[in-house]
XYZ file of C-alpha atoms in Angstrom:
678
model
C 120.899 18.321 174.219
C 120.653 15.071 172.173
C 118.250 13.665 174.841
C 116.115 16.773 174.428
C 115.980 16.335 170.713
C 114.830 12.660 170.871
C 111.872 13.721 172.979
C 110.429 16.009 170.345
C 107.159 15.007 168.829
C 105.755 15.631 165.427
C 102.259 15.943 164.413
C 100.942 13.470 161.744
C 98.513 14.215 159.021
C 95.836 12.281 160.849
C 95.909 14.884 163.682
C 97.618 12.323 166.451
C 100.935 13.188 167.967
C 103.821 10.767 167.542
C 107.141 10.891 169.293
C 110.126 10.797 166.967
C 113.621 10.336 168.241
C 115.857 12.245 165.809
C 118.889 10.545 167.327
C 117.895 7.232 165.675
C 118.056 9.137 162.420
C 121.282 11.196 162.757
C 123.156 9.232 165.421
C 125.924 10.514 167.830
C 128.489 12.841 166.210
C 131.681 13.268 168.251
C 134.759 15.326 167.195
C 137.038 12.655 168.916
C 135.992 10.004 166.821
C 136.715 11.908 163.740
C 140.001 13.177 164.819
C 140.979 9.715 165.875
C 139.818 8.141 162.686
C 142.030 10.339 160.612
C 145.605 10.794 160.813
C 145.882 14.507 160.726
C 149.282 16.439 160.650
C 149.537 19.396 162.995
C 152.681 20.590 161.627
C 152.811 24.216 160.990
C 149.668 24.879 163.189
C 151.586 27.236 165.463
C 152.604 29.412 162.462
C 148.798 29.619 161.277
C 147.608 30.506 164.732
C 150.185 33.323 164.861
C 148.842 34.464 161.619
C 145.269 34.332 162.708
C 145.821 36.379 165.939
C 144.597 39.399 164.175
C 141.329 37.764 163.440
C 138.815 39.046 166.349
C 137.083 35.678 166.851
C 140.300 33.810 166.912
C 141.738 36.378 169.323
C 138.669 36.079 171.618
C 139.063 32.224 171.633
C 142.727 32.334 172.414
C 142.206 34.923 175.093
C 139.734 32.830 176.929
C 142.027 29.979 176.973
C 139.609 27.794 175.509
C 140.817 24.640 173.549
C 140.206 24.721 170.002
C 138.880 21.161 169.793
C 136.250 21.992 172.503
C 135.156 24.958 170.682
C 135.052 23.220 167.522
C 132.836 20.486 169.135
C 130.475 23.142 170.257
C 130.244 24.657 167.033
C 129.508 21.227 165.445
C 126.785 20.530 167.929
C 125.138 23.918 167.246
C 125.063 23.180 163.626
C 123.603 19.875 164.196
C 120.961 21.289 166.324
C 120.273 23.946 163.683
C 119.848 21.392 161.172
C 117.554 19.257 163.060
C 115.329 22.418 163.833
C 115.248 23.159 160.202
C 114.189 19.632 159.419
C 111.420 19.787 161.944
C 110.262 22.987 160.572
C 110.181 21.535 157.171
C 108.224 18.588 158.429
C 105.747 20.971 160.007
C 105.335 22.845 156.715
C 105.135 19.670 154.594
C 101.458 19.966 153.922
C 101.749 23.542 152.911
C 104.715 22.613 150.653
C 102.705 19.811 149.158
C 99.848 22.372 148.565
C 102.139 24.775 147.067
C 103.527 22.061 144.892
C 100.114 21.329 143.679
C 99.393 24.906 143.056
C 102.639 25.468 141.073
C 101.677 22.239 138.998
C 98.179 23.772 138.439
C 99.854 27.058 137.396
C 102.078 25.396 135.027
C 99.095 23.572 133.482
C 97.280 27.023 133.163
C 100.352 28.759 131.805
C 100.780 25.933 129.276
C 97.219 26.370 128.140
C 97.749 30.306 127.980
C 100.901 29.575 125.989
C 98.943 27.617 123.411
C 96.161 30.242 123.473
C 98.578 33.074 122.924
C 100.447 31.204 120.266
C 97.093 30.989 118.457
C 96.639 34.659 119.071
C 100.026 35.456 117.706
C 99.338 33.372 114.500
C 96.018 35.347 114.226
C 97.687 38.699 114.750
C 100.099 38.068 112.167
C 97.359 37.081 109.733
C 95.579 40.354 110.648
C 98.800 42.396 110.210
C 98.938 40.971 106.786
C 95.403 41.764 106.115
C 95.887 45.408 107.348
C 98.869 45.856 105.259
C 96.689 44.760 102.298
C 93.943 47.108 103.370
C 96.349 49.978 103.745
C 97.822 49.327 100.096
C 94.193 49.250 98.897
C 93.341 52.381 100.780
C 96.263 54.205 99.318
C 95.357 52.987 95.941
C 91.723 54.178 96.332
C 93.127 57.635 97.743
C 95.289 58.084 94.667
C 92.348 57.208 92.393
C 90.123 59.629 94.503
C 92.599 62.364 94.060
C 92.900 61.800 90.275
C 89.213 61.674 90.038
C 88.871 65.065 92.009
C 91.486 66.546 89.851
C 89.652 65.269 86.742
C 86.340 66.446 88.166
C 87.894 69.924 88.685
C 89.337 70.218 85.371
C 86.081 68.965 83.861
C 83.930 71.401 86.006
C 86.301 74.267 84.856
C 86.077 73.096 81.257
C 82.301 72.951 81.598
C 82.097 76.261 83.156
C 84.458 77.838 80.683
C 82.775 76.409 77.615
C 79.053 76.519 78.586
C 76.933 79.512 77.422
C 74.369 80.234 80.161
C 71.040 81.452 79.094
C 71.191 84.622 81.207
C 74.429 85.557 79.371
C 72.700 85.037 76.022
C 69.720 87.256 77.314
C 72.012 90.097 78.440
C 74.190 90.086 75.207
C 71.316 90.042 72.923
C 68.757 92.020 74.573
C 70.319 93.929 77.376
C 71.430 97.648 77.500
C 75.130 98.621 77.627
C 75.598 99.077 81.394
C 77.760 97.815 84.221
C 76.154 94.452 84.056
C 76.626 94.331 80.321
C 80.323 95.063 80.650
C 80.571 92.404 83.257
C 78.915 89.749 80.932
C 81.326 90.950 78.094
C 84.267 90.024 80.360
C 82.757 86.588 80.885
C 82.170 86.264 77.123
C 85.765 87.386 76.345
C 87.127 84.647 78.863
C 85.152 82.055 76.899
C 86.289 83.254 73.537
C 89.912 83.176 74.671
C 89.337 79.792 76.200
C 88.377 78.219 73.071
C 90.893 79.921 71.028
C 93.980 79.321 73.212
C 93.340 75.917 75.151
C 94.607 73.023 72.962
C 92.396 70.555 74.833
C 89.254 72.406 73.840
C 90.140 72.342 70.218
C 90.058 68.472 70.340
C 86.918 68.439 72.286
C 83.583 67.468 70.729
C 81.918 69.962 72.737
C 83.619 72.636 70.783
C 81.546 71.973 67.734
C 78.296 72.648 69.772
C 79.422 75.711 71.542
C 81.547 77.619 69.081
C 78.862 78.729 66.694
C 76.902 80.262 69.600
C 79.973 81.905 71.011
C 80.617 83.290 67.519
C 77.030 84.607 67.242
C 77.344 86.138 70.791
C 80.614 87.769 69.768
C 79.354 89.255 66.610
C 76.078 90.626 68.477
C 78.188 92.052 71.366
C 80.607 93.878 68.833
C 77.493 95.203 66.919
C 75.788 96.520 69.953
C 79.065 97.995 71.393
C 79.737 99.752 68.160
C 76.291 101.347 67.970
C 76.709 102.400 71.621
C 80.031 104.087 70.995
C 78.723 105.768 67.760
C 75.892 107.234 70.001
C 78.448 108.636 72.481
C 80.683 110.053 69.963
C 77.690 111.857 68.293
C 77.167 113.430 71.760
C 80.552 114.920 71.473
C 79.538 116.867 68.352
C 76.634 118.662 69.936
C 77.076 122.407 70.459
C 78.042 123.605 73.803
C 79.005 120.155 74.915
C 81.647 119.997 77.772
C 83.915 117.402 76.224
C 86.011 116.738 79.327
C 82.975 116.076 81.584
C 81.577 113.695 78.939
C 84.918 111.854 78.737
C 85.501 111.622 82.483
C 81.995 111.279 83.713
C 80.645 108.911 80.927
C 83.105 107.442 78.440
C 85.587 106.124 81.062
C 82.918 104.281 82.695
C 82.763 102.109 79.466
C 86.350 101.869 78.783
C 86.136 97.940 78.844
C 83.939 97.840 75.734
C 87.139 99.410 73.844
C 89.243 96.637 75.239
C 86.705 94.051 74.134
C 86.619 95.449 70.745
C 90.489 95.511 70.622
C 90.552 91.838 71.409
C 87.557 90.387 69.665
C 86.606 92.976 66.964
C 89.700 94.527 65.753
C 88.189 95.905 62.540
C 85.330 97.445 64.398
C 87.858 98.734 66.895
C 89.672 100.578 64.163
C 86.433 102.161 62.919
C 85.575 103.420 66.472
C 89.223 104.673 66.945
C 89.043 106.616 63.380
C 85.494 107.927 64.286
C 86.745 109.398 67.638
C 89.861 110.878 66.013
C 87.826 112.391 63.297
C 85.277 113.752 65.981
C 87.777 115.135 68.390
C 89.850 116.649 65.774
C 86.783 118.564 64.254
C 85.448 119.497 67.720
C 88.622 120.655 69.268
C 89.579 122.340 66.087
C 86.134 124.264 65.896
C 86.368 125.201 69.663
C 89.862 126.594 69.412
C 89.118 128.481 66.195
C 85.979 130.176 67.953
C 88.203 130.868 71.010
C 90.833 132.552 68.721
C 88.143 134.543 67.014
C 86.871 135.672 70.407
C 90.299 136.741 71.611
C 91.073 138.744 68.488
C 88.276 141.091 69.543
C 90.000 141.742 72.825
C 93.439 142.498 71.125
C 95.025 145.809 71.789
C 97.490 146.777 69.073
C 100.937 148.120 70.445
C 103.123 148.700 67.496
C 103.320 149.033 63.831
C 106.167 148.772 61.456
C 107.113 152.533 61.877
C 107.148 152.311 65.714
C 110.918 152.139 65.867
C 113.577 153.700 68.203
C 115.169 155.883 65.475
C 112.047 156.988 63.542
C 111.424 160.806 63.632
C 108.086 161.273 65.522
C 106.963 164.133 63.214
C 106.942 161.861 60.295
C 104.295 159.523 61.910
C 100.835 159.925 63.207
C 101.815 158.017 66.407
C 103.340 161.150 68.126
C 101.624 164.480 68.081
C 104.595 166.380 69.401
C 108.116 166.944 68.327
C 109.453 165.476 71.669
C 107.914 162.986 73.894
C 107.479 164.307 77.572
C 109.336 161.960 80.026
C 106.046 161.109 81.784
C 104.577 159.412 78.574
C 105.705 155.832 78.988
C 104.791 154.360 75.679
C 103.961 150.713 75.658
C 105.833 150.123 72.498
C 109.201 150.349 74.323
C 108.505 150.191 77.981
C 107.812 146.878 79.623
C 105.761 148.342 82.585
C 103.026 146.249 83.935
C 103.127 143.989 80.890
C 105.593 141.777 82.843
C 102.644 140.594 84.911
C 101.651 138.115 82.271
C 104.748 136.113 83.364
C 103.692 136.271 87.182
C 100.236 135.025 86.038
C 101.564 132.270 83.786
C 99.618 129.556 85.235
C 96.361 131.446 85.833
C 93.019 130.150 84.118
C 92.659 131.301 80.532
C 90.558 134.289 79.867
C 86.815 133.959 79.232
C 86.266 135.954 76.145
C 82.553 137.166 76.657
C 83.465 138.158 80.322
C 86.513 140.165 79.349
C 84.572 141.721 76.194
C 81.759 142.734 78.627
C 84.230 144.610 80.900
C 85.428 146.529 77.851
C 89.127 145.641 78.353
C 91.662 145.122 75.775
C 95.003 143.393 76.085
C 98.322 143.246 74.467
C 98.754 140.196 72.392
C 100.974 138.302 74.789
C 98.104 138.238 77.281
C 95.848 136.558 74.578
C 98.790 134.349 73.647
C 99.298 133.092 77.216
C 95.557 132.389 77.541
C 95.347 130.610 74.137
C 98.341 128.332 75.179
C 96.949 127.899 78.686
C 93.788 126.623 77.162
C 95.743 124.537 74.783
C 97.980 122.901 77.534
C 94.910 122.054 79.763
C 92.828 120.585 76.767
C 95.915 118.679 75.421
C 96.842 117.298 78.782
C 93.320 116.100 79.485
C 93.078 114.598 76.026
C 96.523 112.830 76.216
C 95.677 111.223 79.472
C 92.163 110.106 78.213
C 93.557 108.517 75.072
C 95.989 106.593 77.176
C 93.386 105.459 79.668
C 90.414 104.897 77.422
C 92.163 103.553 74.351
C 95.540 102.650 75.613
C 97.225 104.521 72.735
C 99.159 107.886 73.582
C 99.964 108.175 69.836
C 96.281 108.916 69.193
C 96.749 112.347 70.554
C 98.762 113.579 67.684
C 96.212 112.433 65.169
C 93.535 114.231 67.085
C 95.438 117.339 67.601
C 96.608 117.758 64.022
C 93.580 119.862 63.482
C 93.768 122.201 66.486
C 97.652 122.541 65.745
C 96.893 123.519 62.286
C 94.362 126.216 63.462
C 96.820 127.712 65.889
C 99.703 127.667 63.366
C 97.492 129.385 60.868
C 96.558 132.023 63.574
C 100.117 132.594 64.827
C 101.488 132.890 61.158
C 98.986 135.741 60.501
C 99.980 137.377 63.876
C 103.652 137.141 63.559
C 103.824 138.358 60.062
C 102.247 141.584 61.296
C 103.954 141.787 64.633
C 106.389 144.692 65.185
C 106.273 144.592 69.074
C 109.629 143.365 70.092
C 108.696 143.487 73.830
C 105.706 141.417 73.029
C 107.601 138.952 71.049
C 110.172 138.518 73.806
C 107.421 138.032 76.435
C 105.748 135.374 74.224
C 109.192 133.479 74.171
C 109.366 133.622 77.729
C 105.686 132.273 77.960
C 106.548 129.504 75.922
C 109.537 128.514 78.149
C 107.354 128.804 81.280
C 104.751 126.509 79.618
C 107.459 123.949 78.724
C 108.459 123.960 82.406
C 104.745 123.516 83.366
C 104.316 120.549 81.021
C 107.562 119.007 82.200
C 106.415 119.167 85.839
C 103.263 117.468 84.750
C 105.162 114.912 83.088
C 103.028 115.137 79.871
C 105.224 115.266 76.664
C 102.525 115.740 74.174
C 103.220 119.312 73.504
C 107.034 119.007 73.338
C 107.413 119.370 69.548
C 104.648 121.884 69.300
C 106.057 124.342 71.819
C 109.635 123.712 70.270
C 108.153 124.820 66.914
C 106.593 127.882 68.205
C 109.742 128.894 69.997
C 111.571 128.449 66.806
C 109.079 130.672 65.080
C 109.162 133.512 67.647
C 112.906 133.898 67.822
C 113.482 134.727 64.017
C 110.635 137.224 64.142
C 112.014 138.923 67.263
C 115.454 139.101 65.597
C 113.975 140.676 62.615
C 112.076 143.444 64.568
C 114.957 143.961 66.761
C 117.289 144.436 63.691
C 114.592 146.861 62.408
C 115.088 149.009 65.552
C 118.944 148.657 65.034
C 118.616 149.688 61.534
C 116.500 152.788 62.526
C 119.280 154.095 64.542
C 122.126 153.280 62.200
C 120.179 154.758 59.158
C 118.591 157.706 61.052
C 118.871 161.106 59.378
C 120.528 162.949 62.071
C 119.518 166.465 60.735
C 115.806 165.302 60.916
C 116.153 164.122 64.485
C 118.165 167.122 65.819
C 116.420 169.787 67.872
C 118.093 172.781 69.353
C 117.292 171.551 72.806
C 119.765 170.104 75.291
C 117.103 168.133 77.323
C 116.946 164.270 76.879
C 116.042 163.296 73.316
C 112.971 161.097 72.821
C 115.078 158.629 71.015
C 117.205 158.291 73.889
C 114.220 157.741 76.145
C 112.826 154.979 73.764
C 116.167 153.278 73.707
C 116.386 153.473 77.635
C 112.876 151.936 78.164
C 113.532 149.351 75.319
C 116.761 148.111 76.777
C 115.482 148.149 80.290
C 112.600 145.991 79.233
C 114.851 143.518 77.473
C 117.312 143.328 80.270
C 114.606 142.736 82.802
C 113.263 139.883 80.639
C 116.700 138.367 80.370
C 117.411 138.423 84.141
C 116.238 134.763 84.882
C 117.407 133.348 81.477
C 120.963 134.762 80.654
C 120.459 134.638 76.930
C 123.921 135.438 75.565
C 122.633 136.142 72.054
C 120.251 138.860 73.412
C 123.039 140.450 75.388
C 125.094 140.643 72.139
C 122.259 142.332 70.297
C 121.782 144.768 73.227
C 125.401 145.664 72.972
C 125.062 146.272 69.194
C 122.131 148.495 70.042
C 124.102 150.453 72.530
C 126.797 151.072 70.151
C 124.182 152.305 67.483
C 122.637 154.774 69.938
C 126.064 156.021 71.194
C 127.064 156.838 67.779
C 123.596 158.608 66.949
C 123.958 160.696 70.298
C 127.466 161.835 69.370
C 126.335 162.834 65.902
C 123.428 164.818 67.409
C 125.589 166.508 70.027
C 127.883 167.585 67.295
C 125.116 169.641 65.709
C 125.225 171.999 68.765
C 127.613 174.792 68.008
C 128.981 175.340 71.392
C 130.968 172.533 73.166
C 129.389 173.193 76.453
C 125.893 172.451 74.999
C 127.061 169.365 73.401
C 128.381 168.127 76.792
C 125.142 169.001 78.519
C 123.096 167.395 75.955
C 125.092 163.951 76.440
C 125.027 164.191 80.179
C 121.222 164.777 80.132
C 120.607 161.862 77.811
C 122.842 159.441 79.775
C 121.315 160.595 82.993
C 117.803 159.991 81.533
C 118.939 156.479 80.660
C 120.058 155.755 84.270
C 116.769 157.125 85.512
C 114.808 154.892 83.383
C 116.741 151.860 84.339
C 116.617 152.471 88.023
C 112.806 153.135 87.799
C 112.448 149.734 85.922
C 114.517 147.970 88.648
C 112.278 149.373 91.327
C 108.947 148.851 89.549
C 109.702 144.984 89.282
C 109.903 144.725 93.121
C 107.987 147.621 94.602
C 105.378 148.352 92.021
C 102.519 148.828 94.622
C 104.595 151.151 96.725
C 105.608 153.287 93.893
C 102.062 153.389 92.256
C 100.582 154.548 95.690
C 103.178 157.223 96.273
C 102.770 158.618 92.830
C 98.957 158.645 92.732
C 97.860 158.977 96.327
C 100.657 160.049 98.864
C 100.449 163.665 97.883
C 96.683 163.953 98.846
C 95.763 165.419 102.206
C 94.065 162.700 104.361
C 92.165 165.417 106.225
C 90.490 166.831 103.170
C 86.900 165.825 102.082
C 87.921 164.074 98.984
C 85.673 161.509 97.331
C 88.044 158.747 98.339
C 90.087 159.583 101.440
C 93.104 157.581 102.179
C 92.393 154.968 104.946
C 94.686 152.831 107.162
C 93.317 149.731 105.390
C 94.525 151.033 102.043
C 98.187 151.543 103.277
C 98.404 148.702 105.659
C 98.908 145.984 102.990
C 101.719 148.187 101.334
C 103.474 148.836 104.593
C 103.412 145.272 105.889
C 104.383 143.857 102.485
C 107.456 146.275 102.432
C 108.449 145.283 105.944
C 108.293 141.583 105.134
C 110.423 141.526 102.177
C 112.380 144.850 101.528
C 115.727 143.339 102.418
C 115.240 140.269 100.245
C 113.994 142.536 97.390
C 117.086 144.704 97.478
C 119.277 141.600 97.492
C 117.357 140.468 94.255
C 117.937 143.884 92.740
C 121.638 143.607 93.463
C 121.797 140.165 91.859
C 119.842 141.335 88.885
C 122.158 144.302 88.228
C 125.354 141.993 88.633
C 123.827 139.446 85.950
C 122.403 142.084 83.700
C 125.203 144.686 83.068
C 128.613 143.631 81.779
C 129.929 146.988 83.021
C 130.109 146.546 86.827
C 130.466 150.147 87.616
C 127.569 151.212 85.491
C 125.322 148.539 87.021
C 126.268 149.613 90.577
C 125.560 153.119 89.751
C 122.064 152.290 88.623
C 121.664 150.129 91.847
C 122.756 153.128 94.058
C 120.290 155.300 92.154
C 117.564 152.911 92.367
C 118.206 152.534 96.190
C 118.187 156.227 96.668
C 114.957 156.669 94.804
C 113.531 153.774 96.917
C 114.381 155.656 100.065
C 112.616 158.710 98.816
C 109.470 156.849 97.951
C 109.369 155.058 101.369
C 110.019 158.401 103.150
C 107.013 159.861 101.325
C 104.913 156.683 102.311
C 105.959 157.079 106.028
C 104.937 160.692 106.028
C 101.519 159.904 104.389
C 100.943 157.127 107.152
C 101.692 159.753 109.910
C 99.004 162.068 108.517
C 96.261 159.424 108.295
C 93.927 159.270 111.120
C 94.700 155.903 113.139
C 98.017 155.538 111.210
C 99.900 155.320 114.567
C 98.666 151.732 114.595
C 101.114 151.013 111.810
C 104.085 152.522 113.459
C 105.234 149.040 114.572
C 105.369 147.875 110.875
C 107.116 150.834 109.568
C 110.900 150.254 108.713
C 113.088 153.073 110.076
C 114.670 155.370 107.580
C 117.929 154.662 109.158
C 117.717 151.028 108.715
C 117.122 151.495 104.832
C 120.043 153.990 104.913
C 122.286 151.456 106.458
C 121.220 148.829 103.855
C 122.080 151.232 101.069
C 125.542 152.030 102.552
C 126.183 148.301 102.867
C 125.814 147.902 99.071
C 127.613 151.267 98.511
C 130.771 149.693 99.771
C 131.066 147.681 96.598
C 130.730 150.676 94.347
């Protein structure tokens, strides 16, 4: 192998091939020489070999029986050969290595230059970063200055806008008409006036000295023009036949800002306008209400005089033409009758006098009283809301209505001082109560004190008239009232109607004082009846007289109970049910005429009976007496309905209403149900 190595050749740089003997460079390497030259101790070798038996290579060598020294020599030779091969490869690549070395050297040179260049860049970047920081600081400073300047510019612009007086505004204030554009201009002027008065910065401004005189001139001109405008509108309210509410809602409310402008910038002128409006409306409303009252007085139907009392002898007055009133003559002095309808129509529109007068109708005073106060409520509510919205002052209402209240007070004082109609007075008391509820639901308190005052005036008058009736019974001359007749006495009939009327008017109110007065009246009539009965010589006649009178009282009371709930039915049965539908009368009974009555009864008869039961329980302190009246009333109702049913059957086409007719057995069952409590 050594000889082969020496025969290798290498290629020189000039391209010629030169034979190189590597042996001359490295020499012969032998293991024996090395072993002989060193004194090596082999002691303990066997133990180490035993320990290496587990190694695969050692185990393979030992298994082949190869001597260790020989194997070592082979290894050394292989290593030598490998080293020589490596050297030869290096020599072959020497040119490339030299070129690589040169390239590396050139790269080092370039990198060194780049290092110098980048170092310069780094220095320049540091300088630029410093410049950028300076620029950033300058930019922030400039931004802050710009922000401050914008804020200053905004304030200055607003200041200029608020303080400057545009020519257009001057033209409108001075020469323009009061309209929507004028009011918008007034708002702008108001803002400028407030600005120069309130803003402290403006007061120190030199611009104020130039602008303030002009603003003051405009203020004075605007106040003057607005005042003239309002005076013109107030004069329109004074014109005859002017609809005040339409003028208020349709015209004045459009210009409510001018009042606010006067309040803020012309207080003295505002007070003049306010006073002028109060004076105008006071007179206008006072005049209108006075004229309305005068028109109503022409429609009044006189009901009672001072001599129309329960215990007054009819023969001593001109009211009654006979010694004894027949039972069918229901005098309006003592009987409520249809007068109660005024409470059912409590919120209906007020009467229109010329229409009512043209029809020739006359009304009891409570109807006129309701109409007057209905008009008062509507007018007062409208005026109260207008004062609040237009002037922003609710208290003005009481100054305005001082005149109308005075007119009504004068009228009521004259009426009440000559009123002897106890039923009418009680109806007026109930009307006032209902009107108080209406105003409460409207949430308008402007009439609270007035309605309370009227109520306070009505009660003493009612008490006085009631006491007159009571005194007429207590002080009656029995001999003058007595007649040799056991039939019901007209005084007892008056009492029954009078009591039934007041009881009915007290159903929903439960006035304890009225109940005590009715008890006093009952005791007085009982005493008078006993005295009259004693004038009969025979005890039997005395008893019959008392029975007839008490029975008549029950009859009146039961009729009043029925009329309240079944008035249409009773009126029809009494006036039309006895007619023959087949006869050729001027106005024959038709299905249409009775259909409403039949359907109305069918829809609410049970509820009405329940209400009658409740009314009797609350109205009569004597339970048995009340139940007896209810039983009699229900029996009478059955008779009335039976006559109605018979009438329907006789009408042509009346069979179409059979489905709506309530069976007589059903009514009798309901009557028996309430009879169980008797």
